[in-house]
Coordinates of C-alpha atoms and ligand atoms in Angstrom, one line a residue:
Chain A
M18 CA 39.8 -23.8 9.1
A19 CA 43.3 -25.3 8.8
L20 CA 42.7 -26.8 5.4
K21 CA 46.0 -27.5 3.7
T22 CA 46.1 -26.3 0.1
N23 CA 48.6 -27.4 -2.5
I24 CA 49.3 -23.8 -3.6
R25 CA 52.9 -22.8 -3.0
F26 CA 53.6 -19.2 -2.4
P27 CA 56.0 -18.0 -5.1
Q28 CA 59.6 -17.6 -3.9
R29 CA 60.7 -14.0 -4.3
G30 CA 63.1 -11.8 -2.5
G31 CA 61.9 -9.8 0.5
M32 CA 60.2 -12.7 2.3
P33 CA 61.0 -12.8 6.0
E34 CA 63.3 -15.5 7.2
G35 CA 61.6 -18.6 8.5
D36 CA 58.4 -17.8 6.5
P37 CA 56.7 -21.1 5.6
A38 CA 56.6 -20.0 2.0
N39 CA 60.4 -20.0 1.9
T40 CA 60.5 -23.5 3.2
H41 CA 58.2 -24.8 0.5
D42 CA 55.6 -25.8 3.0
L43 CA 52.0 -25.9 2.1
L44 CA 49.9 -22.9 3.2
T45 CA 46.6 -22.8 4.9
Q46 CA 43.7 -20.8 3.5
E47 CA 44.0 -18.1 6.2
E48 CA 47.7 -17.6 5.4
L49 CA 46.9 -17.2 1.8
E50 CA 44.2 -14.7 2.5
S51 CA 46.5 -12.8 4.8
R52 CA 48.8 -12.4 1.8
G53 CA 46.0 -11.0 -0.3
I54 CA 45.1 -14.1 -2.3
L55 CA 41.4 -14.7 -2.3
F56 CA 40.7 -18.3 -2.1
T57 CA 37.1 -19.3 -2.7
S58 CA 34.8 -21.7 -4.4
L59 CA 32.6 -20.6 -7.2
D60 CA 29.6 -21.5 -5.1
K61 CA 30.7 -19.2 -2.3
L62 CA 31.4 -16.4 -4.7
F63 CA 28.0 -16.8 -6.3
R64 CA 26.3 -16.7 -2.9
W65 CA 28.1 -13.6 -1.9
G66 CA 27.1 -11.9 -5.1
A67 CA 23.5 -13.1 -4.9
G68 CA 23.2 -11.9 -1.3
W69 CA 23.8 -8.4 -2.5
S70 CA 21.6 -8.3 -5.5
L71 CA 18.4 -10.1 -4.9
W72 CA 15.8 -9.2 -7.4
P73 CA 12.3 -9.3 -5.9
L74 CA 9.1 -10.0 -7.9
Q75 CA 6.9 -6.9 -7.9
F76 CA 3.8 -8.5 -6.6
G77 CA 1.6 -7.0 -3.9
L78 CA -1.4 -8.7 -2.3
A79 CA -2.8 -6.4 0.4
C80 CA -1.9 -3.8 2.9
C81 CA 1.6 -5.1 3.5
A82 CA 2.5 -4.4 -0.1
I83 CA 2.2 -0.7 0.6
E84 CA 4.9 -0.9 3.2
M85 CA 6.9 -2.9 0.7
I86 CA 6.6 -0.1 -1.8
C87 CA 7.6 2.4 1.0
T88 CA 10.7 0.4 1.5
T89 CA 11.7 1.0 -2.0
Q90 CA 11.0 4.7 -1.9
S91 CA 13.5 7.4 -1.0
R92 CA 13.1 7.4 2.7
F93 CA 14.0 3.8 3.4
D94 CA 15.7 3.2 0.1
M95 CA 16.2 -0.5 -0.3
S96 CA 18.6 0.1 -3.1
R97 CA 21.3 0.8 -0.5
F98 CA 21.5 -3.0 -0.3
G99 CA 20.9 -3.7 -4.0
Y100 CA 17.4 -5.0 -3.6
E101 CA 15.5 -2.3 -5.6
V102 CA 15.4 -4.1 -8.9
F103 CA 11.8 -5.1 -8.7
R104 CA 10.9 -7.3 -11.6
N105 CA 7.4 -7.4 -13.1
S106 CA 8.0 -10.8 -14.6
P107 CA 8.5 -13.8 -12.4
R108 CA 11.0 -15.1 -15.0
Q109 CA 13.4 -12.4 -14.1
A110 CA 13.1 -12.5 -10.3
D111 CA 14.7 -14.6 -7.7
V112 CA 12.9 -13.5 -4.5
M113 CA 9.2 -13.7 -4.0
I114 CA 8.0 -11.3 -1.4
V115 CA 4.6 -12.5 -0.3
A116 CA 3.2 -9.2 1.1
G117 CA -0.4 -9.6 2.2
T118 CA -3.3 -12.0 2.6
I119 CA -3.4 -15.0 0.2
T120 CA -7.0 -15.9 -0.5
E121 CA -8.3 -19.2 -1.9
K122 CA -9.0 -17.4 -5.2
M123 CA -5.4 -16.1 -5.3
R124 CA -3.7 -19.3 -4.2
P125 CA -3.3 -20.9 -7.7
A126 CA -1.9 -17.6 -9.0
V127 CA 0.7 -17.4 -6.2
E128 CA 1.7 -21.0 -6.8
L129 CA 2.0 -20.5 -10.5
L130 CA 4.1 -17.4 -10.0
Y131 CA 6.5 -19.3 -7.7
H132 CA 6.9 -22.1 -10.3
Q133 CA 7.5 -19.6 -13.0
M134 CA 10.5 -18.2 -11.2
P135 CA 13.9 -19.7 -12.2
E136 CA 16.0 -21.5 -9.6
P137 CA 17.6 -20.6 -7.2
K138 CA 14.7 -18.8 -5.6
W139 CA 13.7 -17.7 -2.2
V140 CA 10.5 -16.5 -0.5
I141 CA 10.0 -13.9 2.2
A142 CA 6.6 -13.8 4.0
I143 CA 5.8 -10.3 5.1
G144 CA 3.1 -9.6 7.7
S145 CA 1.0 -11.8 9.9
C146 CA -1.3 -12.7 7.0
A147 CA 1.5 -14.3 5.1
I148 CA 2.9 -15.9 8.2
S149 CA -0.3 -17.5 9.5
G150 CA -3.4 -15.9 8.1
G151 CA -3.1 -13.1 10.6
P152 CA -6.3 -11.4 11.7
F153 CA -8.2 -13.3 8.9
V154 CA -7.1 -16.8 9.9
D155 CA -10.6 -18.1 10.6
S156 CA -12.2 -16.6 7.4
Y157 CA -13.8 -18.9 4.9
S158 CA -11.7 -17.5 2.1
V159 CA -8.2 -17.0 3.5
V160 CA -5.2 -19.3 3.2
A161 CA -3.6 -19.6 6.6
G162 CA -0.1 -18.6 5.7
A163 CA 2.1 -18.5 2.7
D164 CA 3.9 -21.6 3.7
K165 CA 0.7 -23.6 2.9
V166 CA 1.4 -22.6 -0.7
V167 CA 5.2 -22.0 -1.2
P168 CA 8.2 -22.8 0.9
V169 CA 9.1 -19.8 2.9
D170 CA 12.7 -18.8 3.9
V171 CA 12.2 -15.7 6.1
Y172 CA 9.2 -14.5 8.1
V173 CA 8.8 -10.8 8.9
P174 CA 6.2 -10.3 11.6
G175 CA 4.0 -7.2 11.9
C176 CA 0.7 -6.0 10.6
P177 CA 2.1 -4.5 8.6
P178 CA 5.8 -4.6 9.5
R179 CA 7.6 -1.3 9.4
P180 CA 9.9 -0.8 6.4
E181 CA 12.9 -1.2 8.7
A182 CA 11.7 -4.7 9.5
I183 CA 11.3 -5.5 5.8
I184 CA 14.9 -4.4 5.2
D185 CA 15.9 -6.6 8.1
G186 CA 14.1 -9.5 6.5
M187 CA 16.0 -9.0 3.3
L188 CA 19.3 -9.0 5.3
Q189 CA 18.3 -12.1 7.1
L190 CA 17.8 -13.8 3.7
K191 CA 21.3 -12.6 2.8
A192 CA 22.6 -14.2 6.0
K193 CA 20.8 -17.4 5.1
L194 CA 22.3 -17.3 1.7
S195 CA 25.9 -16.9 2.9
H196 CA 25.5 -19.6 5.6
P197 CA 23.4 -22.3 4.0
E198 CA 24.7 -24.9 6.5
R199 CA 22.9 -23.1 9.3
K200 CA 19.4 -24.5 9.9
Q201 CA 18.2 -21.3 11.4
V202 CA 19.8 -17.9 11.3
V203 CA 19.6 -16.5 14.8
R204 CA 20.0 -12.8 15.4
D205 CA 23.1 -12.1 17.4
D206 CA 22.2 -8.5 18.4
K207 CA 20.7 -9.0 21.8
Chain B
M9 CA -10.9 -5.6 -43.3
S10 CA -12.4 -5.7 -39.9
E11 CA -15.6 -4.2 -38.7
N12 CA -14.1 -0.9 -37.6
G13 CA -12.5 -0.4 -41.0
N14 CA -8.9 -1.1 -39.9
A15 CA -6.9 -3.3 -42.2
Y16 CA -5.3 -6.4 -40.7
S17 CA -6.8 -6.0 -37.3
E18 CA -7.2 -9.1 -35.2
R19 CA -9.6 -9.9 -32.3
Y20 CA -8.1 -11.2 -29.2
T21 CA -8.6 -11.4 -25.5
L22 CA -6.1 -9.7 -23.1
N23 CA -5.9 -10.7 -19.5
L24 CA -4.6 -8.1 -17.2
G25 CA -3.8 -9.2 -13.7
P26 CA -4.3 -10.4 -11.0
Q27 CA -0.5 -10.0 -10.8
H28 CA 0.2 -6.9 -12.9
P29 CA 2.1 -3.8 -11.7
S30 CA -0.5 -1.4 -12.8
T31 CA -3.6 -2.9 -11.4
H32 CA -2.8 -1.5 -7.9
G33 CA -2.9 -5.0 -6.3
V34 CA -4.8 -8.0 -7.4
L35 CA -7.5 -6.5 -9.7
R36 CA -8.0 -8.5 -12.9
I37 CA -9.4 -7.2 -16.1
V38 CA -10.3 -9.4 -19.0
A39 CA -10.6 -7.3 -22.1
D40 CA -11.4 -8.0 -25.7
F41 CA -9.5 -6.1 -28.3
D42 CA -10.0 -5.5 -32.0
G43 CA -6.4 -4.6 -33.0
E44 CA -5.5 -1.9 -30.5
T45 CA -9.0 -0.9 -29.6
C46 CA -10.9 -2.3 -26.7
I47 CA -14.3 -3.7 -27.4
S48 CA -15.2 -5.0 -24.0
A49 CA -13.7 -5.1 -20.6
D50 CA -14.7 -6.9 -17.5
P51 CA -13.2 -6.4 -14.1
V52 CA -12.9 -9.7 -12.2
I53 CA -12.7 -9.1 -8.5
G54 CA -12.5 -11.2 -5.4
Y55 CA -8.7 -12.0 -5.3
L56 CA -8.5 -10.3 -2.0
H57 CA -11.8 -11.2 -0.6
R58 CA -11.2 -11.9 3.1
G59 CA -14.8 -12.1 4.2
M60 CA -14.5 -9.2 6.5
E61 CA -18.2 -8.5 7.0
K62 CA -18.7 -12.2 8.0
L63 CA -15.7 -12.1 10.4
L64 CA -17.0 -9.0 12.1
E65 CA -20.1 -11.0 13.1
S66 CA -18.0 -13.3 15.2
R67 CA -16.0 -10.5 16.9
T68 CA -17.0 -8.2 19.7
Y69 CA -17.4 -4.6 18.7
P70 CA -14.0 -3.3 19.9
Q71 CA -12.3 -6.4 18.2
G72 CA -14.0 -5.5 15.0
L73 CA -12.8 -2.0 14.8
P74 CA -9.2 -2.7 13.7
Y75 CA -10.5 -4.8 10.8
T76 CA -11.8 -1.7 9.1
D77 CA -8.3 -0.3 8.9
R78 CA -7.6 -3.1 6.4
L79 CA -10.4 -2.1 4.0
D80 CA -8.9 1.0 2.5
Y81 CA -5.4 0.4 4.0
L82 CA -4.1 3.7 2.5
A83 CA -6.2 5.6 4.9
G84 CA -6.9 3.5 8.0
V85 CA -8.4 6.1 10.3
N86 CA -11.0 7.2 7.7
N87 CA -12.4 3.6 7.7
N88 CA -12.7 3.4 11.5
L89 CA -14.9 6.4 11.5
P90 CA -18.1 5.1 9.8
L91 CA -18.2 2.0 12.0
A92 CA -17.5 4.0 15.1
L93 CA -20.2 6.6 14.2
A94 CA -22.7 3.9 13.5
V95 CA -22.1 2.0 16.7
E96 CA -22.1 5.3 18.7
K97 CA -25.5 6.1 17.1
L98 CA -26.8 2.8 18.5
L99 CA -25.2 3.4 21.9
G100 CA -26.2 7.0 22.0
V101 CA -22.9 8.3 23.5
E102 CA -21.6 11.8 23.5
I103 CA -18.2 12.3 21.9
P104 CA -16.0 15.0 23.6
E105 CA -15.2 17.9 21.4
R106 CA -11.5 17.3 21.5
A107 CA -12.0 13.7 20.4
S108 CA -14.1 14.8 17.5
L109 CA -11.5 17.3 16.4
L110 CA -8.7 14.7 16.7
R111 CA -10.8 12.3 14.6
M112 CA -11.2 15.0 11.9
L113 CA -7.5 16.0 12.1
T114 CA -6.2 12.4 11.7
C115 CA -8.8 11.7 8.9
E116 CA -7.6 14.8 7.0
I117 CA -3.9 13.8 7.5
M118 CA -4.6 10.3 6.2
R119 CA -6.7 11.7 3.4
L120 CA -3.6 13.6 2.3
A121 CA -1.4 10.5 2.6
S122 CA -3.9 8.6 0.5
Y123 CA -4.0 11.2 -2.2
M124 CA -0.2 11.2 -2.3
V125 CA -0.2 7.5 -3.1
G126 CA -3.0 8.0 -5.6
I127 CA -1.2 10.8 -7.5
G128 CA 2.2 9.2 -7.3
I129 CA 1.2 5.8 -8.5
Y130 CA -0.9 7.4 -11.3
I131 CA 2.1 9.2 -12.6
M132 CA 4.2 6.1 -12.3
D133 CA 1.7 4.0 -14.2
L134 CA 1.9 6.5 -17.0
G135 CA 5.6 5.8 -17.2
A136 CA 7.2 8.5 -15.1
V137 CA 8.9 6.5 -12.5
S138 CA 10.6 9.4 -10.7
G139 CA 7.1 11.0 -10.4
V140 CA 6.3 8.6 -7.6
F141 CA 9.2 9.5 -5.3
Y142 CA 8.1 13.1 -4.4
P143 CA 4.5 12.3 -3.3
F144 CA 5.7 9.3 -1.3
Q145 CA 8.1 11.6 0.5
Q146 CA 5.2 13.9 1.5
R147 CA 3.3 10.8 2.6
E148 CA 6.1 9.9 4.9
Y149 CA 5.7 13.3 6.6
A150 CA 2.0 12.6 7.1
L151 CA 2.7 9.1 8.4
E152 CA 5.3 10.6 10.8
V153 CA 2.5 12.6 12.5
M154 CA 0.4 9.5 12.9
S155 CA 3.3 7.5 14.1
A156 CA 4.1 10.1 16.7
L157 CA 0.5 10.3 17.7
C158 CA -0.4 6.6 18.1
G159 CA 2.6 4.6 17.3
A160 CA 1.5 3.0 14.0
R161 CA 2.3 4.1 10.5
M162 CA -0.4 2.5 8.4
T163 CA -3.1 0.5 10.2
Q164 CA -3.5 2.7 13.2
G165 CA -6.8 1.8 14.7
Y166 CA -6.7 5.2 16.3
I167 CA -10.4 5.8 16.6
R168 CA -12.2 4.0 19.4
F169 CA -15.9 3.8 20.2
G170 CA -16.5 6.9 22.2
G171 CA -13.4 8.8 21.3
V172 CA -9.8 8.3 20.2
Q173 CA -6.9 6.2 21.5
A174 CA -4.3 8.9 22.4
D175 CA -4.2 12.6 23.0
W176 CA -2.3 15.1 20.9
N177 CA 1.3 15.3 21.9
D178 CA 4.4 17.5 21.3
E179 CA 6.0 15.0 19.1
A180 CA 3.0 14.9 16.8
E181 CA 3.0 18.7 16.9
A182 CA 6.6 18.9 15.7
A183 CA 5.9 16.3 12.9
L184 CA 2.9 18.3 11.8
D185 CA 5.1 21.4 11.6
V186 CA 7.4 19.6 9.2
L187 CA 4.4 18.7 7.1
Y188 CA 3.3 22.4 7.0
K189 CA 6.7 23.4 5.9
E190 CA 7.3 20.7 3.2
L191 CA 3.9 20.4 1.5
P192 CA 3.4 23.8 -0.1
P193 CA 6.8 23.8 -1.9
F194 CA 6.0 20.2 -3.1
I195 CA 2.7 21.2 -4.5
E196 CA 4.3 24.1 -6.4
M197 CA 7.1 21.9 -7.7
Y198 CA 4.8 19.0 -8.7
H199 CA 2.6 21.3 -10.7
K200 CA 5.7 22.5 -12.6
L201 CA 6.8 18.9 -13.1
I202 CA 3.6 17.4 -14.3
D203 CA 1.1 20.0 -15.5
E204 CA 2.7 21.0 -18.7
N205 CA 4.2 17.6 -19.5
E206 CA 3.4 16.8 -23.1
I207 CA 3.3 13.1 -22.6
F208 CA 1.1 13.3 -19.6
L209 CA -1.3 15.6 -21.3
R210 CA -1.5 13.5 -24.4
R211 CA -2.1 10.4 -22.4
T212 CA -4.8 11.8 -20.2
K213 CA -6.7 14.6 -21.9
G214 CA -9.9 13.4 -23.4
V215 CA -9.3 9.8 -22.2
G216 CA -12.0 8.1 -20.1
V217 CA -14.5 10.9 -20.2
I218 CA -17.4 10.5 -17.7
T219 CA -20.2 13.0 -18.0
A220 CA -21.9 14.3 -14.8
E221 CA -25.1 12.3 -15.7
R222 CA -23.1 9.0 -16.2
A223 CA -21.1 9.6 -13.0
K224 CA -24.3 10.0 -11.0
S225 CA -26.0 7.1 -12.5
Y226 CA -23.1 4.8 -11.7
A227 CA -23.0 6.1 -8.1
L228 CA -19.4 7.4 -8.4
T229 CA -18.3 9.2 -5.3
G230 CA -15.3 11.2 -4.1
P231 CA -12.8 12.9 -6.3
N232 CA -13.9 10.9 -9.3
L233 CA -17.4 12.3 -9.0
R234 CA -16.2 15.9 -8.5
A235 CA -13.9 15.6 -11.5
S236 CA -17.0 15.1 -13.6
G237 CA -18.5 18.4 -12.5
V238 CA -20.8 17.2 -9.7
D239 CA -20.3 19.4 -6.7
Y240 CA -20.9 17.0 -3.8
D241 CA -18.8 16.4 -0.7
L242 CA -20.3 14.9 2.4
R243 CA -18.1 16.9 4.7
R244 CA -19.9 20.1 3.5
D245 CA -23.3 18.7 2.4
A246 CA -24.1 16.3 5.2
P247 CA -21.6 17.1 7.9
Y248 CA -20.6 14.5 10.5
C249 CA -18.2 15.0 13.5
L250 CA -17.7 18.8 13.7
Y251 CA -17.2 19.5 10.0
D252 CA -20.1 22.0 10.0
R253 CA -17.9 24.3 12.0
F254 CA -15.4 24.8 9.2
T255 CA -15.8 26.3 5.8
I256 CA -14.9 23.7 3.3
K257 CA -14.2 24.7 -0.2
V258 CA -14.8 21.9 -2.6
P259 CA -13.0 22.2 -5.9
V260 CA -14.8 20.8 -9.0
Q261 CA -13.5 20.0 -12.5
Q262 CA -15.8 19.9 -15.5
A263 CA -13.9 17.8 -18.1
G264 CA -14.5 14.4 -16.4
D265 CA -11.5 12.8 -18.1
C266 CA -8.4 11.2 -16.7
H267 CA -6.6 14.6 -16.6
A268 CA -9.4 16.2 -14.6
R269 CA -9.2 13.4 -12.1
Y270 CA -5.5 14.2 -11.6
A271 CA -6.1 18.0 -11.4
Q272 CA -9.0 17.4 -9.0
R273 CA -6.8 15.6 -6.5
M274 CA -4.0 18.2 -6.7
L275 CA -6.6 20.9 -6.0
E276 CA -8.1 19.0 -3.2
V277 CA -4.6 18.6 -1.6
E278 CA -4.4 22.3 -1.2
E279 CA -7.8 22.4 0.4
I280 CA -6.9 19.6 2.8
L281 CA -3.9 21.5 3.9
K282 CA -6.0 24.5 4.7
L283 CA -8.5 22.4 6.6
I284 CA -5.8 20.6 8.6
K285 CA -4.5 24.0 9.7
A286 CA -8.0 25.2 10.7
I287 CA -8.8 22.0 12.6
H288 CA -5.3 22.1 14.3
A289 CA -6.0 25.7 15.4
A290 CA -9.4 24.7 16.8
L291 CA -7.8 21.7 18.6
K292 CA -5.3 24.0 20.4
E293 CA -8.2 25.9 21.9
T294 CA -9.7 22.8 23.6
E295 CA -8.6 21.4 27.0
P296 CA -6.2 18.5 26.7
G297 CA -7.2 15.2 28.4
K298 CA -10.9 14.6 27.5
I299 CA -10.6 12.2 24.6
M300 CA -13.1 9.5 25.6
G301 CA -16.8 9.7 26.1
A302 CA -18.7 7.7 28.7
V303 CA -18.7 4.3 27.1
P304 CA -19.5 1.1 29.1
K305 CA -16.7 -1.5 29.4
M306 CA -18.8 -4.1 27.7
L307 CA -20.4 -2.8 24.5
R308 CA -23.8 -4.2 24.1
P309 CA -25.8 -1.8 22.0
P310 CA -29.6 -1.9 22.1
A311 CA -31.4 -3.7 19.4
G312 CA -31.7 -1.8 16.2
E313 CA -29.9 -0.7 13.1
A314 CA -27.7 2.3 12.4
Y315 CA -26.1 3.7 9.3
A316 CA -23.3 6.2 9.1
Q317 CA -21.4 7.5 6.2
T318 CA -18.3 9.6 5.7
E319 CA -16.4 11.2 2.9
N320 CA -13.3 9.0 2.5
P321 CA -10.3 9.6 0.1
K322 CA -11.8 7.2 -2.4
G323 CA -15.4 8.3 -2.0
I324 CA -18.4 7.8 0.3
M325 CA -17.9 5.1 2.8
G326 CA -20.9 3.9 4.6
C327 CA -21.4 1.4 7.4
L328 CA -24.6 -0.4 8.5
V329 CA -24.6 -2.1 11.9
A330 CA -27.4 -4.2 13.1
S331 CA -27.6 -5.3 16.7
D332 CA -29.9 -7.8 18.4
G333 CA -29.5 -6.1 21.8
K334 CA -28.4 -9.3 23.5
G335 CA -24.9 -10.3 22.2
V336 CA -21.6 -8.6 22.3
N337 CA -21.2 -9.2 18.6
P338 CA -23.0 -7.3 15.9
L339 CA -25.7 -9.2 14.1
R340 CA -24.6 -7.9 10.8
V341 CA -22.1 -5.3 9.5
H342 CA -22.2 -4.0 6.0
F343 CA -19.9 -1.6 4.4
R344 CA -20.5 0.6 1.3
R345 CA -17.0 0.5 -0.1
P346 CA -16.4 3.4 -2.5
S347 CA -13.8 1.8 -4.7
F348 CA -16.1 -1.2 -5.3
D349 CA -18.8 1.1 -6.6
N350 CA -16.4 3.2 -8.6
I351 CA -15.0 0.4 -10.7
A352 CA -18.5 -0.7 -11.9
I353 CA -18.1 1.9 -14.6
F354 CA -15.0 0.3 -16.1
S355 CA -17.0 -2.0 -18.4
E356 CA -18.7 0.9 -19.9
L357 CA -15.8 3.3 -19.9
M358 CA -13.1 1.2 -21.4
P359 CA -14.5 0.1 -24.7
G360 CA -13.4 2.3 -27.5
H361 CA -10.0 3.1 -25.9
K362 CA -6.6 1.8 -26.8
V363 CA -4.6 -0.6 -24.7
A364 CA -2.4 2.1 -23.0
D365 CA -5.5 4.1 -22.2
L366 CA -6.8 1.3 -20.1
I367 CA -3.9 1.7 -17.8
A368 CA -4.5 5.5 -17.6
I369 CA -8.1 4.9 -16.7
I370 CA -7.4 2.4 -14.0
A371 CA -4.7 4.6 -12.5
S372 CA -6.8 7.7 -12.6
F373 CA -9.5 6.1 -10.4
D374 CA -7.1 5.6 -7.5
I375 CA -8.7 2.3 -6.5
V376 CA -7.6 0.1 -3.6
L377 CA -8.2 -3.6 -3.6
G378 CA -8.7 -4.1 0.1
E379 CA -11.8 -2.0 -0.3
I380 CA -13.1 -3.5 -3.5
D381 CA -12.9 -7.1 -2.3
G382 CA -13.7 -6.5 1.3
Ligands
SF4_420 S1 -0.6 -8.6 7.9 FE1 -2.0 -7.0 8.4 S2 -1.3 -5.3 7.1 FE2 -0.4 -7.2 6.3 S3 -1.8 -7.8 4.7 FE3 -2.4 -8.9 6.6 S4 -3.9 -7.5 7.5 FE4 -2.9 -6.3 6.0

């Protein structure tokens, strides 16, 4: 990114000869950052911060919720990434983890909880039930996937997914947060 | 003045759930209060009703088995067992000794894992958040054994019609050794941590008392029944698999209150560990390899009905299978789900208690919603 900024590097002694700063040229963002000046927009700063401190809504639906709880326990310890602050009230949360089967009876409650969360908010669907209805897809009482009810950002497959996968899902959400321009965050570890 | 003599009390309805951290999932309780005192409470269920029994009618027998893992998802293997036993009764197959022992061993391991969740979440609901970390750590040791044995942590589907899926291996052996090493110090430490705790005692002693009579008339089963002084455990009183080979000591509590239900589970954990060791020793004496009985490729049980029941971590789980003898699907499958029967007593137990006691009562029952709603 060779964006020209209109920040001039202060002229002090000790600058090497021929340095662009000495010639009163405009500096690029990289040049500034290499000199230890962080140049960012408020939005980028916010996204960086939010990516490290997502507050999930404590809200379990079925079997997958147990693995979600395991992820917060001492063995897998989600708090290493700053995601352990599970909130009981939707008003204080910014990530909804849909962990389990959504039934027709539960659907209005899930929808209401989503609308009660303040913007900006994200949704992670954990387990095949939340992705597509899973093993219960043809049941008379099951909603075939969380995305029929709320917009979903990250899908974590498994029945139930292992805690490592749930952590990976949270990290995918972080990647999505820091690169909103990307349509789909693809994994680069082949 | 209100009816109960309290000045300035007010009548109101309190809705607990379906999204509430201490309802263990999506249970909803609608309670009426007079001031702080509960006057009526109604559990509203069905928020996790997935129509499992109906789905099983459109699945072949082997396809239906993994669904049972999702009933009481804290102890998957234990749920496979009643369905497997019932279908095997219809088919009339012989189960190899080693497979039976493996079934029992995994059931006991998952029973332990389930109790760990029950105890940990109970303590957490009473406000001691750090009390949940220690049991969950023990649960991880138990799950490690299962994971080494069959590759899955939670919904294993380990039991198959006619036997089990995988034979015992060295990795599982090593994981079980870790469990043997870690569990006894944990039990001792947890007793020290919780038993004398003033807050815990005040919040649980004398709260939610169920007499033996009441417990029996409401068909309570499992640790909740034994905490009320009824000495009944299917593993000893109506043995299935090879439980009749082992001496099973069944601890009993007399008080029937929330504290007794905690103490009951802690005592049972010790017995489970002894039983695991005994079954493990017996397993070592059998020949490796024979873990499946002679089961036809296509399961088509003869027409008829069969019922089997097992002692699960939450109580007695029963399974009725009806076959018409023609199709590869069961005609009807019905489960007796212990948590469902256990919570029926809530409407009678809760009135007269304070708001905070309701939480203690729900937590002490160790319910699981997958099983309640089916
Ligand atoms: S995906 Fe599997 S484990 Fe998760 S809620 Fe659905 S059935 Fe249960």
